[in-house]
Coordinates of C-alpha atoms and ligand atoms in Angstrom, one line a residue:
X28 CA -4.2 24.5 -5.4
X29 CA -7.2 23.4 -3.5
X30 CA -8.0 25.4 -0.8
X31 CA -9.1 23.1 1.9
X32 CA -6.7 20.9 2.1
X33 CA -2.6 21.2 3.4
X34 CA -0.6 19.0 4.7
X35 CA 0.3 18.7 8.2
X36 CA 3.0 17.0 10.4
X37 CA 1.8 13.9 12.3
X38 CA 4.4 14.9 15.6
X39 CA 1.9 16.3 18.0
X40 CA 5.0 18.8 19.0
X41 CA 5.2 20.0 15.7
X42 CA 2.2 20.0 13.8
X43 CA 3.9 22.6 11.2
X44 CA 1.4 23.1 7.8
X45 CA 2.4 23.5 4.4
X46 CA 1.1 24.2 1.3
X47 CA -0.4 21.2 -0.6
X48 CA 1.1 22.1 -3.7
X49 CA 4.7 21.7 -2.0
X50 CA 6.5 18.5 -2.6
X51 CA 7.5 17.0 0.4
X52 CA 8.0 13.4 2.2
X53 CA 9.0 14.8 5.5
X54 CA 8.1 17.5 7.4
X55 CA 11.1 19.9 6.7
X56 CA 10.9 21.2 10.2
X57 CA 11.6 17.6 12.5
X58 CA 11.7 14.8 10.0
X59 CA 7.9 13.2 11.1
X60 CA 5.9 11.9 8.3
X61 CA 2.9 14.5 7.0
X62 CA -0.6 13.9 6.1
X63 CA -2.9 15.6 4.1
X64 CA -6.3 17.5 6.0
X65 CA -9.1 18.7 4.8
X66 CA -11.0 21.9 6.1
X67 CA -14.4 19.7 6.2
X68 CA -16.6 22.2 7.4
X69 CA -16.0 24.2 3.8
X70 CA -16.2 21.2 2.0
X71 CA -19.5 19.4 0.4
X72 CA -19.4 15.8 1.7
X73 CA -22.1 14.0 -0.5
X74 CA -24.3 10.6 0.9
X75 CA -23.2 7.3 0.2
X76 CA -26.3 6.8 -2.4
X77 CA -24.3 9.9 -4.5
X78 CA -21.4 7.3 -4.4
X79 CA -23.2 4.0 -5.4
X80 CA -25.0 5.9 -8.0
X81 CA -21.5 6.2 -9.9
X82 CA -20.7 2.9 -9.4
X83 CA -22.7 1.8 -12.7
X84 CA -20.8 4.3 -15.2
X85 CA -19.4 3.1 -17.8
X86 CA -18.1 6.3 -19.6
X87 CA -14.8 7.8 -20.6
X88 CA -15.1 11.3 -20.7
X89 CA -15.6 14.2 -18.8
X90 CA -16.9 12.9 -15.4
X91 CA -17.5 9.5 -16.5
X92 CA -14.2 9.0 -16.3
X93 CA -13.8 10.2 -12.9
X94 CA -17.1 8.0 -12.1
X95 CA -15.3 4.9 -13.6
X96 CA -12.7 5.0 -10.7
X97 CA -13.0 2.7 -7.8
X98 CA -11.1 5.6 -6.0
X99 CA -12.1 8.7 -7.8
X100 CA -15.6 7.9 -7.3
X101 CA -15.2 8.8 -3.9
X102 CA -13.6 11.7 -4.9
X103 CA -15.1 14.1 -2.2
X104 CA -13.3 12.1 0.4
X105 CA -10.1 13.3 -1.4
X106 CA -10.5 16.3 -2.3
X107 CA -7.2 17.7 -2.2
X108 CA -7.1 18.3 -6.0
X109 CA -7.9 21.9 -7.9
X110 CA -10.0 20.7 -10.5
X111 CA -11.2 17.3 -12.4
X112 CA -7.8 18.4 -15.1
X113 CA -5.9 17.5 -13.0
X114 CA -7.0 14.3 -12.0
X115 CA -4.9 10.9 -13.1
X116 CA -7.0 7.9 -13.7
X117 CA -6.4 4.6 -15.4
X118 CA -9.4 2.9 -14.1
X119 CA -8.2 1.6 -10.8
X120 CA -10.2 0.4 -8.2
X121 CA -13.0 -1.6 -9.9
X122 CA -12.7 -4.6 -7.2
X123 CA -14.8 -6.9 -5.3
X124 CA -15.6 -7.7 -2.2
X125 CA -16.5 -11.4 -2.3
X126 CA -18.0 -13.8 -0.1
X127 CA -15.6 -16.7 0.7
X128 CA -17.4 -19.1 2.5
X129 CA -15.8 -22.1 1.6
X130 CA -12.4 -20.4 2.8
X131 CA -14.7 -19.7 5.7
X132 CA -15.6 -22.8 6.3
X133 CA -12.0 -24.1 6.3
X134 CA -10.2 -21.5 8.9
X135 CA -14.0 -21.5 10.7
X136 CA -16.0 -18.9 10.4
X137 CA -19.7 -18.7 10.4
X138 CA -20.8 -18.8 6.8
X139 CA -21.3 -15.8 5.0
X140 CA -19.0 -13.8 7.4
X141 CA -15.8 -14.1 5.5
X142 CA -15.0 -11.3 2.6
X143 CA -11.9 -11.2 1.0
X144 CA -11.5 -7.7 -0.6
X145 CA -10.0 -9.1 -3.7
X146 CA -7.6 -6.1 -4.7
X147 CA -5.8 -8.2 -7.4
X148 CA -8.5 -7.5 -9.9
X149 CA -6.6 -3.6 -10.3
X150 CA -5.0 -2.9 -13.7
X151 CA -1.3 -3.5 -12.4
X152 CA -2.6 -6.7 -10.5
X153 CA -2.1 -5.4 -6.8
X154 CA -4.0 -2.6 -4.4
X155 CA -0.9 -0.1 -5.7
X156 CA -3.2 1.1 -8.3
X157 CA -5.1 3.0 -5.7
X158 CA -2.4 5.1 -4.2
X159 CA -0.5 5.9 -7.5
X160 CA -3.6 6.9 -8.9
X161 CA -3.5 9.8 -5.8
X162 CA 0.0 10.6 -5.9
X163 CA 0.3 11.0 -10.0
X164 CA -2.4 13.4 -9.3
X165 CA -0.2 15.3 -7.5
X166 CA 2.2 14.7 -9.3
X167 CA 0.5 16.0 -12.1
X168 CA -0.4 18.8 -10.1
X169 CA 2.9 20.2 -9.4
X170 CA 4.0 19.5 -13.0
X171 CA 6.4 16.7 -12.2
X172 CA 8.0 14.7 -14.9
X173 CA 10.2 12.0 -13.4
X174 CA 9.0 9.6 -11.4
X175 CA 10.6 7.1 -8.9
X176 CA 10.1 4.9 -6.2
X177 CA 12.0 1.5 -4.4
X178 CA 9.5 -1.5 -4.6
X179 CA 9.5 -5.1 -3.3
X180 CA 7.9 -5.5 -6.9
X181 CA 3.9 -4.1 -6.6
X182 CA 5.1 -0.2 -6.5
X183 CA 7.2 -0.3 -9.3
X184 CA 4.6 -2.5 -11.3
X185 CA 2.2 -0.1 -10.9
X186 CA 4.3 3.4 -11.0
X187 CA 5.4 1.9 -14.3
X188 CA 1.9 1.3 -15.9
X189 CA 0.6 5.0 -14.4
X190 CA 4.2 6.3 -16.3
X191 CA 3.6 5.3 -19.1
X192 CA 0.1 6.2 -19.5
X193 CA 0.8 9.5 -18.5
X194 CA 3.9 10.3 -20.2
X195 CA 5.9 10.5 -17.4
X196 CA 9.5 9.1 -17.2
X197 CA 9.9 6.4 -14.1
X198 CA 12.4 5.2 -12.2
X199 CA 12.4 2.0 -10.3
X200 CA 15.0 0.7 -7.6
X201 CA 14.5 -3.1 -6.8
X202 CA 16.1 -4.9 -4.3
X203 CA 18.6 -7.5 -6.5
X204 CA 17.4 -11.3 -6.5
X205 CA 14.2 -10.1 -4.2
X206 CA 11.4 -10.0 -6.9
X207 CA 8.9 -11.7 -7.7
X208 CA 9.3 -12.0 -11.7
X209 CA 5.4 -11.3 -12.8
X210 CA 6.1 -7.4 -10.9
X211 CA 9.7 -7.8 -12.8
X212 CA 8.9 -8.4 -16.0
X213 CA 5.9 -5.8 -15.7
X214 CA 7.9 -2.9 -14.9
X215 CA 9.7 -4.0 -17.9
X216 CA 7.5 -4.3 -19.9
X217 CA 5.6 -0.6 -18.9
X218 CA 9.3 0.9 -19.8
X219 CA 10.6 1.8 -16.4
X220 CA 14.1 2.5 -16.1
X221 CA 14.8 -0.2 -13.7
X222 CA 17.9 0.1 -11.2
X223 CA 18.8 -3.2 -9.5
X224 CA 21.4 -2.8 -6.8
X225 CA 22.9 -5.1 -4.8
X226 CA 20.4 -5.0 -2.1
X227 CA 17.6 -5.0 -0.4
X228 CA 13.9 -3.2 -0.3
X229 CA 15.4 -1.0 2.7
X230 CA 18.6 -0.1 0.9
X231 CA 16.7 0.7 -2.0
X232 CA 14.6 2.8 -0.1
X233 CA 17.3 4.5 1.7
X234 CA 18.9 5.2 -2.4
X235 CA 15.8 6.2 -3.7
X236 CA 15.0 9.0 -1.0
X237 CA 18.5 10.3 -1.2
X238 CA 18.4 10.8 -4.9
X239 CA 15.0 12.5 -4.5
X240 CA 16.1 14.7 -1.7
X241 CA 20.0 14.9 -2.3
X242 CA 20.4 15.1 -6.2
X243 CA 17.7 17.6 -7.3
X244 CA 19.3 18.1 -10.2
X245 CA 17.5 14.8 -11.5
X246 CA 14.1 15.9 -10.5
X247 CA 12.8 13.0 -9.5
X248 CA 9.1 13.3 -7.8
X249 CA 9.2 10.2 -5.0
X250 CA 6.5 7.6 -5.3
X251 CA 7.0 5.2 -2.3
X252 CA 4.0 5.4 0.5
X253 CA 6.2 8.3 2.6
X254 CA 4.3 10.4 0.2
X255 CA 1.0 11.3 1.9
X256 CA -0.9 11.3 -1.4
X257 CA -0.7 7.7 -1.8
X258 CA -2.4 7.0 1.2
X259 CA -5.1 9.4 0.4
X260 CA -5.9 6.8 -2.8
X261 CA -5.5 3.9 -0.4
X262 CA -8.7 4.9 1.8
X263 CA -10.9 4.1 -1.1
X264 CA -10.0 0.3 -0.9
X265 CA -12.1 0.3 2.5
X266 CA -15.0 2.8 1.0
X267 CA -15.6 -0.1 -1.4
X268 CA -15.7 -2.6 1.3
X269 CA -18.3 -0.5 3.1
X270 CA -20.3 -0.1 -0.2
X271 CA -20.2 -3.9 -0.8
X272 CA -21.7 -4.3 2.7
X273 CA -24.6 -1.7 1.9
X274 CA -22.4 0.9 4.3
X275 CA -22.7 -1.7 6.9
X276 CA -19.4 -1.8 9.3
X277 CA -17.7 -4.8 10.0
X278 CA -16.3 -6.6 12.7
X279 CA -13.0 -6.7 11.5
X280 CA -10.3 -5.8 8.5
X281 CA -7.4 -7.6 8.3
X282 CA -4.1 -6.9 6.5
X283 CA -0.8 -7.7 5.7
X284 CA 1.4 -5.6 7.0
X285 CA 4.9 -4.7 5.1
X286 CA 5.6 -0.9 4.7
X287 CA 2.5 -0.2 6.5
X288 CA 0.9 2.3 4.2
X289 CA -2.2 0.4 3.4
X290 CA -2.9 -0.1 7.5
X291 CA -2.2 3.6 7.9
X292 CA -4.8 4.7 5.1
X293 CA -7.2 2.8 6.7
X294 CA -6.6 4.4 9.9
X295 CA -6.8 7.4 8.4
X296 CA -10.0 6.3 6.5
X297 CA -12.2 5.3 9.0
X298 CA -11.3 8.2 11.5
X299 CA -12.7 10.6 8.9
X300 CA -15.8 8.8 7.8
X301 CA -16.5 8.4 11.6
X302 CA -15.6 12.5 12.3
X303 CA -18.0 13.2 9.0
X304 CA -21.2 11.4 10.4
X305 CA -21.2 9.0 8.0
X306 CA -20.2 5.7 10.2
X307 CA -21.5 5.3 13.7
X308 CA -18.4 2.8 14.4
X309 CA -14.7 1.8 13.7
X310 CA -14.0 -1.8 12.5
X311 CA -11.0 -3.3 14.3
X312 CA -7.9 -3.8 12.8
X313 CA -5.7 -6.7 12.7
X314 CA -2.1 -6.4 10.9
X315 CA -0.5 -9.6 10.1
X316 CA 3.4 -9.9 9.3
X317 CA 5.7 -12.4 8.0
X318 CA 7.6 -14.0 11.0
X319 CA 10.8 -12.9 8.8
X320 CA 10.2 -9.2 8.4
X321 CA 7.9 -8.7 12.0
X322 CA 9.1 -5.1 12.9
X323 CA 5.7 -3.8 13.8
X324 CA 4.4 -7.1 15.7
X325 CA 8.1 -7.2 17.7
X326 CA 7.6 -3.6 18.9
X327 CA 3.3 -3.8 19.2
X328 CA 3.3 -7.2 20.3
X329 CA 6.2 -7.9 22.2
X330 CA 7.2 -4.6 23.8
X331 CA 3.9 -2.8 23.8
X332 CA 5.1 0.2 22.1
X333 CA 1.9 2.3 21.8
X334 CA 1.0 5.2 19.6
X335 CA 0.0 7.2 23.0
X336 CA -0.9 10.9 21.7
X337 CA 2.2 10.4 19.5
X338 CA 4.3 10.4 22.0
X339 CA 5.2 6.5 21.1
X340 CA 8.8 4.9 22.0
X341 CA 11.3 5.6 19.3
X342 CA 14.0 4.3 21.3
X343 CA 12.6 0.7 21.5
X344 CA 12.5 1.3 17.2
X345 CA 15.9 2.1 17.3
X346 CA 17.2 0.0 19.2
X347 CA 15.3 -2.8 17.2
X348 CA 16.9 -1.4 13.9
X349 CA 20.4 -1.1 15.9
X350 CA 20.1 -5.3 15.5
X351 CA 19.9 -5.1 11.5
X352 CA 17.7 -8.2 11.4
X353 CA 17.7 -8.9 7.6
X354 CA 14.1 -9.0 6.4
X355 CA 13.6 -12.2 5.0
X356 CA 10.2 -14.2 3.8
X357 CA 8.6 -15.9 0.8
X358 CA 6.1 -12.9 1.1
X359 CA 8.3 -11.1 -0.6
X360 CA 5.8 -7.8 -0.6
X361 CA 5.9 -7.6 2.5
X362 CA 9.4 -8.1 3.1
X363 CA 10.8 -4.9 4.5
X364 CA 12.3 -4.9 7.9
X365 CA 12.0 -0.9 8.2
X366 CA 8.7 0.2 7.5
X367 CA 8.6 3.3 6.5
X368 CA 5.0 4.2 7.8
X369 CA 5.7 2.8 11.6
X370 CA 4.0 6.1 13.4
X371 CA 1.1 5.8 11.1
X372 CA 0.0 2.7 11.6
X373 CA 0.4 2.9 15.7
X374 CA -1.7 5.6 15.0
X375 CA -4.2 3.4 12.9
X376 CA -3.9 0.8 15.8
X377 CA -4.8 3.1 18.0
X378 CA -7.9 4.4 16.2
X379 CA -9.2 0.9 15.5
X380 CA -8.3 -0.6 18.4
X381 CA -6.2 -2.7 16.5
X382 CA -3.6 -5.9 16.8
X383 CA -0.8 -7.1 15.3
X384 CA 0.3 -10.8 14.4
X385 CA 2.8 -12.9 12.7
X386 CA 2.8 -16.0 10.7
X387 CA 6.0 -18.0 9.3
X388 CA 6.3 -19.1 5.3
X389 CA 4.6 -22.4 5.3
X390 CA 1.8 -21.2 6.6
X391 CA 1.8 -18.5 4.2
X392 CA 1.3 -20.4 1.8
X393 CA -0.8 -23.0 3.0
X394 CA -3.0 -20.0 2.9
X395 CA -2.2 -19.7 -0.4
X396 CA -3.2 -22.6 -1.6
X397 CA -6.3 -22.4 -0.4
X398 CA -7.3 -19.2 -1.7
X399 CA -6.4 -20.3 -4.7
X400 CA -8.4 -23.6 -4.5
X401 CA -11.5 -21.6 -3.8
X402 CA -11.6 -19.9 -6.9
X403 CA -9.7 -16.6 -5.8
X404 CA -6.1 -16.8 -6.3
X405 CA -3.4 -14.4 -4.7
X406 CA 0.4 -14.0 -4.3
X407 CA 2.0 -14.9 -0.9
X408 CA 1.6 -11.6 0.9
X409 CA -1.9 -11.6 0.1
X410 CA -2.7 -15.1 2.0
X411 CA -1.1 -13.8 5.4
X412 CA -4.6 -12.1 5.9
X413 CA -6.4 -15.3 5.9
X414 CA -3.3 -17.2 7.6
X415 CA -3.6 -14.4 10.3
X416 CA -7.2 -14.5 10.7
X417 CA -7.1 -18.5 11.1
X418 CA -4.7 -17.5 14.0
X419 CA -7.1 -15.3 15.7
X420 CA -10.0 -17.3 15.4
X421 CA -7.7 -20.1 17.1
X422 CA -6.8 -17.5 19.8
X423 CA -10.3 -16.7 20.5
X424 CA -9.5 -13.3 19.8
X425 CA -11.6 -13.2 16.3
X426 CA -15.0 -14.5 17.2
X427 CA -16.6 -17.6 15.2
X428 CA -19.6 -15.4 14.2
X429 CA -17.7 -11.8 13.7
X430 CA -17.8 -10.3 10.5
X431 CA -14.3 -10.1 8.9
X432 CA -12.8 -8.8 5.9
X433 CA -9.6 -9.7 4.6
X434 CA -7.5 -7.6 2.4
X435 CA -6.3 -10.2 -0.6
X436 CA -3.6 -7.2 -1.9
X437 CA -2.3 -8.7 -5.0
X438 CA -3.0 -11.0 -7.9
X439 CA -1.8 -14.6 -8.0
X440 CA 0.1 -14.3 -11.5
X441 CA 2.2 -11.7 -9.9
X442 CA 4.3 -14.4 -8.1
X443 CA 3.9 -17.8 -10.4
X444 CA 7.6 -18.9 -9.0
X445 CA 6.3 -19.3 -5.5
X446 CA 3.1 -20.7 -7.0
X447 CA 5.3 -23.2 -9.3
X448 CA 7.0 -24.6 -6.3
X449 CA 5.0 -25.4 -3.8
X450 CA 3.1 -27.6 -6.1
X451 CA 6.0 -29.0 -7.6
X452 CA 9.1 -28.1 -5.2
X453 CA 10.9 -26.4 -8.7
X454 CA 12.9 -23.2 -7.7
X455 CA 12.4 -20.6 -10.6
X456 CA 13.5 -17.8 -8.9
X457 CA 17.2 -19.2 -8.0
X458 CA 17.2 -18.3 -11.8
X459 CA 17.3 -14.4 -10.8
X460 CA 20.6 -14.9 -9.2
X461 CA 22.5 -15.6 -12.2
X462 CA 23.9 -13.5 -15.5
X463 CA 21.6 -13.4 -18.3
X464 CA 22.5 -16.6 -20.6
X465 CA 22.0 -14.6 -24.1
X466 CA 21.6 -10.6 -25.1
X467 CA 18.4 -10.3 -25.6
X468 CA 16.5 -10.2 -29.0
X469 CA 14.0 -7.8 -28.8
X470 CA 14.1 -4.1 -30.5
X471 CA 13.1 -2.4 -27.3
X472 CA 14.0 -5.1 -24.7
X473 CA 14.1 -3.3 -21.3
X474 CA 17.3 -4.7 -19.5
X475 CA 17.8 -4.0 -15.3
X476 CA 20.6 -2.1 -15.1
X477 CA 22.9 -3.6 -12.4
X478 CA 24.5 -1.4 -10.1
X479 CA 26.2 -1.7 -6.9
X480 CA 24.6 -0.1 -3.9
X481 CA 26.9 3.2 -3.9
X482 CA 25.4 6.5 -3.9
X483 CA 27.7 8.1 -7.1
X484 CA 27.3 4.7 -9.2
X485 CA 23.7 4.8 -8.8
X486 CA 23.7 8.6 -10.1
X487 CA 25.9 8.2 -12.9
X488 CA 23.3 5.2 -14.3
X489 CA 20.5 7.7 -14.1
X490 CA 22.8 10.1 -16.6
X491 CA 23.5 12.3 -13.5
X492 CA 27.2 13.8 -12.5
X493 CA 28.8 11.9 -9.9
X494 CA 31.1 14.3 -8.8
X495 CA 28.0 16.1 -7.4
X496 CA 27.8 13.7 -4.9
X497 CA 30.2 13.8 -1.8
Ligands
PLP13 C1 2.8 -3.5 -1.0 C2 2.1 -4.8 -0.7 C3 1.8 -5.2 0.6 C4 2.3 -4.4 1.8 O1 1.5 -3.3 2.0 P1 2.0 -2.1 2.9 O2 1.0 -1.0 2.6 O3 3.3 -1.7 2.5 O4 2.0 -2.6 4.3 C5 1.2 -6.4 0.8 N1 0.8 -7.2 -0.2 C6 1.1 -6.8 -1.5 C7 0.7 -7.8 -2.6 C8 1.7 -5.6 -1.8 O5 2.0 -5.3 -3.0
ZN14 ZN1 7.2 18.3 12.0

């Protein structure tokens, strides 16, 4: 395993180390979410012109192939793998940071300071590609061979595609009636084993870790962005920004915020470009959520909870989670009312001097729609970036003539029901909620398998025993 790197327990009480080639999703000593360090002083950290230069490959082999990757170009930044065998690459990354200034103009910006980061162009449609990239790395690694993860739709869409290519079997738990049917019909398609319970993304979430944790007799490797190596491919997404702006830093990078893994790689991201020399400042961050699944902007926003040294208030979390506020927007990637990477991203708030903010649905796609008009196109979740930055500009908070860049996560065809009907008030998706009308034709049709959300059904679909559950 590499030598420089291990990962390391985010409590500041705790801080216990452990191996990088250990599979783990918690730290085994107090629960706290782990990241992966680097030992930078031993490592080589090249200059960004060693980066661009790679930009222009084309080639498939041997480090070409490496060079081709929007992530894996930036490998140095990562380095948390043995050697370039291991490395997993499908040809993520290969996005643009474009100039929006007719989106500018609209929500008022200065022209020429409005970028949307355009993360839909990835090979699975959505900025996923850039984590699983990472974690099948790993993955790979440690010789895994089953793969699974809970998705709002994006995860599984892109675990599945990585799967497949790499000959690994995967697993995907979606919430039932809660996807949007472009990520559906992809993780189909890619030949995941697709459990729908009767559910939603938490509950998933909650099955998914259990079986990883609870049933090792399955030997399921966990995808979702509690692993740390996801996040490690994440940070790429704003090393491309900085490359598109010549290594200029901007004003601001706005987000949507659901689990809160891509917030928390940025976080992470900027923090060591700034520690290595190679940025003289930290953009600020702005997190935007969906007035239906606002978790982080209730307990940043309203009550103030700060990340403060670590030390942040878990009791105002819990209590908020005590309420079981069902998580519930048209943005339906980012519709998760327990984020799983809550620490991080205070953390990532902290670092960047960062704020949170919600808008409602209509808004949201308002947003939308005007992306799309402008030549871009992206699904719900996506727009909440420009939506939110509209909102700051109106708040004076985001200055007329500041330099933002919004995060645009996902592709428009991922989500053509919510598309479909706000120009034409048709509801496709109320479709999901019914029996299948006729078996279907094809010789290696992919059905969901339906399960309820019960620990020992959920085992026996995955060819498990049930009795070895309690
Ligand atoms: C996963 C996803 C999000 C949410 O990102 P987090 O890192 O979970 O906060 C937002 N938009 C799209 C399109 C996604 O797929
Ligand atoms: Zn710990």
């Amino acid at each position: 395993m590499s030598q420089h790197a291990h990962q390391q327990c985010i409590n500041p009480d705790c801080q216990a180390t452990f191996d990088i080639g250990r599979v783990l999703v918690a730290c085994p000593d107090c629960g706290a979410l782990l990241d992966i360090l680097y030992d930078w002083d031993r490592l080589p950290v090249p200059a960004w012109s060693t980066f661009e230069q790679r930009w222009s490959t084309t080639g498939v082999n041997d480090d070409g192939r490496l060079d081709f990757s929007g992530v894996w170009r930036f490998r140095e930044l990562l380095p948390f793998y043995r050697t370039a065998d291991d490395i997993v690459t499908i040809g993520e990354g290969r996005t643009q940071l474009q100039d929006a200034h007719q989106v500018a103009a609209e929500i008022g910006l200065k022209r020429g300071q409005l970028h949307l980061q355009y993360e839909g162009l990835n090979p699975s449609g959505s900025f996923k590609d850039n984590g699983m990239a990472a974690a099948f790395t790993h993955a790979r690694m440690v010789g895994a061979t089953k793969v699974a993860c809970a998705s709002t739709g994006n995860t599984s869409a892109a675990l599945a595609l990585f799967a497949g290519l790499s000959g690994l079997s995967a697993i995907v738990f979606i919430g039932s009636g809660k996807i949007a049917y472009g990520k559906l019909s992809q993780a189909l398609d890619y030949g995941a084993t697709t459990i729908q319970i009767q559910g939603d993304f938490d509950a998933c979430l909650r099955r998914v870790q259990q079986i990883a944790a609870d049933v090792p007799d399955l030997g399921i490797y966990l995808m979702n962005s509690v692993n740390p190596f996801r996040l490690e491919g994440q940070k790429a997404i704003m090393y491309r920004v900085l490359q598109a702006l010549e290594w200029q830093v901007p004003d601001w990078i706005v987000v949507p915020g659901g689990n809160l893994g891509n917030s928390s790689a940025f976080g992470k991201a900027f923090t060591e470009l700034h520690q290595l020399g190679l940025i003289d400042r930290i953009p600020r961050l702005a997190i935007i959520q969906a007035t239906g699944a606002n978790p982080l902007y209730e307990l940043h926003t309203e009550q103030g909870v700060r990340w403060n040294d670590g030390h942040w208030d878990s009791a105002k979390r819990d209590a908020l989670y005590d309420r079981n506020i069902p998580a519930n927007t048209v943005a339906s990637a980012i519709e998760i009312g327990r984020p799983v990477n809550l620490p991080k991203a205070l953390r990532a708030l902290h670092v960047m001097d960062g704020i949170v903010r919600q808008v409602d649905d209509p808004t949201i796609l308002e947003h939308k729609a005007l992306v799309g008009r402008y030549g871009f196109g992206c699904e719900p979740a996506s727009a909440a970036s420009v939506a939110g930055t509209r909102l700051l500009i109106e708040q004076g908070v985001i200055d007329r003539d500041a330099r933002v860049v919004c995060v645009l996560t996902g592709h428009q065809l991922k989500d053509p029901d919510a598309t479909v009907k706000y120009h034409t008030g048709i509801d496709m998706k109320a479709a999901q909620d019914h029996a299948p009308v006729s078996d279907p034709a094809g010789r290696i049709a992919n059905q969901p398998v339906r399960v309820d959300d019960d620990l020992a059904s959920i085992v026996a679909a995955l060819g498990g025993d049930p009795a070895l559950v309690s």
